[in-house]
Short mmCIF file of N, CA and C in Angstrom, two decimals:
data_model
loop_
_atom_site.label_atom_id
_atom_site.label_comp_id
_atom_site.label_asym_id
_atom_site.label_seq_id
_atom_site.Cartn_x
_atom_site.Cartn_y
_atom_site.Cartn_z
N MET O 1 0.78 -1.13 0.15
CA MET O 1 -0.01 0.16 0.09
C MET O 1 0.97 1.38 0.02
N ALA O 2 0.65 2.17 -0.66
CA ALA O 2 0.94 3.63 -0.69
C ALA O 2 0.83 4.12 0.68
N LYS O 3 1.66 5.05 1.00
CA LYS O 3 1.24 5.92 2.16
C LYS O 3 1.55 7.22 1.76
N LYS O 4 0.63 8.26 1.95
CA LYS O 4 0.27 9.32 2.02
C LYS O 4 0.91 10.36 2.99
N THR O 5 1.91 11.50 3.04
CA THR O 5 2.22 12.21 3.97
C THR O 5 2.11 13.30 3.72
N VAL O 6 1.39 14.55 4.93
CA VAL O 6 1.43 15.33 4.69
C VAL O 6 2.59 16.20 5.90
N ALA O 7 3.14 17.49 5.13
CA ALA O 7 4.49 18.02 5.91
C ALA O 7 4.29 19.27 6.34
N THR O 8 4.35 19.43 7.42
CA THR O 8 4.10 21.06 8.15
C THR O 8 5.44 21.70 8.11
N LEU O 9 5.61 22.63 7.72
CA LEU O 9 6.62 23.46 7.67
C LEU O 9 6.70 24.40 8.81
N GLN O 10 7.36 24.05 9.96
CA GLN O 10 8.04 24.30 11.03
C GLN O 10 9.18 24.90 11.07
N THR O 11 9.51 26.13 11.61
CA THR O 11 11.31 26.51 11.95
C THR O 11 10.48 27.47 13.28
N ALA O 12 11.39 26.89 14.21
CA ALA O 12 11.66 27.39 15.63
C ALA O 12 10.36 27.76 15.82
N SER O 13 9.37 27.26 16.03
CA SER O 13 8.00 26.92 16.43
C SER O 13 7.16 28.00 15.52
N LYS O 14 7.51 28.89 14.90
CA LYS O 14 6.98 29.54 13.96
C LYS O 14 6.26 28.70 12.45
N ARG O 15 5.26 28.89 12.23
CA ARG O 15 3.92 28.24 11.37
C ARG O 15 4.23 28.97 9.89
N LEU O 16 4.69 28.02 9.05
CA LEU O 16 4.52 28.83 7.67
C LEU O 16 3.58 27.70 7.00
N THR O 17 3.44 28.62 5.74
CA THR O 17 2.46 28.26 5.04
C THR O 17 2.77 28.10 3.46
N LYS O 18 2.45 27.08 2.47
CA LYS O 18 2.97 27.18 1.31
C LYS O 18 1.87 27.37 0.26
N ALA O 19 2.07 28.69 -0.66
CA ALA O 19 0.67 29.14 -1.37
C ALA O 19 1.37 28.63 -2.83
N ILE O 20 0.30 28.21 -3.51
CA ILE O 20 0.36 28.04 -4.98
C ILE O 20 -0.62 28.85 -6.13
N LYS O 21 -0.34 29.62 -6.58
CA LYS O 21 -0.85 30.60 -7.27
C LYS O 21 -1.05 30.16 -8.78
N MET O 22 -1.95 29.86 -9.68
CA MET O 22 -1.94 29.99 -11.21
C MET O 22 -1.85 31.41 -11.72
N VAL O 23 -0.73 32.14 -12.41
CA VAL O 23 -0.88 32.96 -13.30
C VAL O 23 -1.15 33.08 -14.44
N LYS O 24 -1.46 33.80 -15.29
CA LYS O 24 -1.79 33.78 -16.88
C LYS O 24 -0.62 34.83 -17.50
N SER O 25 0.33 34.07 -18.09
CA SER O 25 1.27 35.67 -19.17
C SER O 25 0.48 36.30 -19.76
N PRO O 26 0.71 37.63 -19.79
CA PRO O 26 0.12 38.41 -21.02
C PRO O 26 0.50 37.99 -22.62
N LYS O 27 1.62 37.92 -22.72
CA LYS O 27 2.38 37.49 -23.98
C LYS O 27 1.66 36.07 -24.57
N THR O 28 2.34 35.15 -23.85
CA THR O 28 1.98 33.51 -24.93
C THR O 28 0.32 33.59 -24.27
N GLY O 29 -0.03 34.05 -23.18
CA GLY O 29 -1.46 33.41 -22.62
C GLY O 29 -1.48 31.83 -21.65
N ALA O 30 -0.26 31.34 -21.75
CA ALA O 30 -0.19 30.45 -21.10
C ALA O 30 -0.35 30.33 -19.58
N TYR O 31 -0.57 29.43 -18.97
CA TYR O 31 -0.83 29.61 -17.07
C TYR O 31 0.53 29.26 -16.67
N THR O 32 1.32 29.61 -15.57
CA THR O 32 2.40 29.41 -15.08
C THR O 32 2.10 29.50 -13.61
N PHE O 33 2.92 28.38 -12.73
CA PHE O 33 2.41 28.69 -11.14
C PHE O 33 3.39 29.07 -10.27
N VAL O 34 3.22 30.00 -9.42
CA VAL O 34 3.85 31.13 -8.50
C VAL O 34 3.81 30.28 -7.35
N GLU O 35 4.98 29.66 -6.57
CA GLU O 35 4.71 29.20 -5.06
C GLU O 35 5.99 30.08 -4.46
N SER O 36 5.17 29.82 -3.26
CA SER O 36 5.58 31.03 -1.96
C SER O 36 5.62 30.15 -0.61
N VAL O 37 6.38 30.51 0.09
CA VAL O 37 6.55 30.19 1.41
C VAL O 37 6.36 31.28 2.44
N MET O 38 5.08 31.50 3.58
CA MET O 38 4.85 32.51 4.22
C MET O 38 4.26 32.60 5.17
N SER O 39 3.98 33.37 6.05
CA SER O 39 3.30 32.97 7.05
C SER O 39 1.97 33.12 6.93
N PRO O 40 0.75 32.50 7.82
CA PRO O 40 -0.64 32.46 7.30
C PRO O 40 -1.12 33.81 6.95
N GLU O 41 -0.85 34.74 7.87
CA GLU O 41 -1.16 35.78 7.71
C GLU O 41 -1.12 36.42 6.36
N GLU O 42 -0.27 36.30 5.62
CA GLU O 42 0.28 37.15 4.21
C GLU O 42 -0.42 36.46 3.18
N VAL O 43 -1.30 35.09 3.56
CA VAL O 43 -1.59 34.59 2.18
C VAL O 43 -2.91 35.34 1.38
N ASP O 44 -3.21 35.56 2.39
CA ASP O 44 -4.60 36.52 1.72
C ASP O 44 -4.04 37.80 0.74
N ALA O 45 -3.23 38.09 1.04
CA ALA O 45 -2.35 39.63 0.52
C ALA O 45 -1.72 38.79 -1.07
N PHE O 46 -1.26 37.62 -0.83
CA PHE O 46 -0.36 36.99 -2.10
C PHE O 46 -1.28 36.67 -3.08
N LEU O 47 -2.34 35.90 -2.85
CA LEU O 47 -3.23 35.43 -3.64
C LEU O 47 -4.32 36.88 -4.22
N SER O 48 -4.38 37.85 -3.49
CA SER O 48 -5.18 38.81 -4.00
C SER O 48 -4.44 39.63 -5.44
N LYS O 49 -3.06 39.84 -5.21
CA LYS O 49 -2.98 40.88 -5.86
C LYS O 49 -2.12 40.19 -7.32
N LYS O 50 -2.00 40.95 -8.39
CA LYS O 50 -1.85 40.30 -10.06
C LYS O 50 -0.57 40.28 -10.18
#
């Protein structure tokens, strides 16, 4: 059987979140993925900006 694991990112008791956003390129029209590791409070601002 295969096992699934979920990793929580913690450094010195500070919680971090990995956010992945899909961004459309204005030149080609193709979608790319932008990844960033940040604190949970900054996720909404990261996802809302273009």
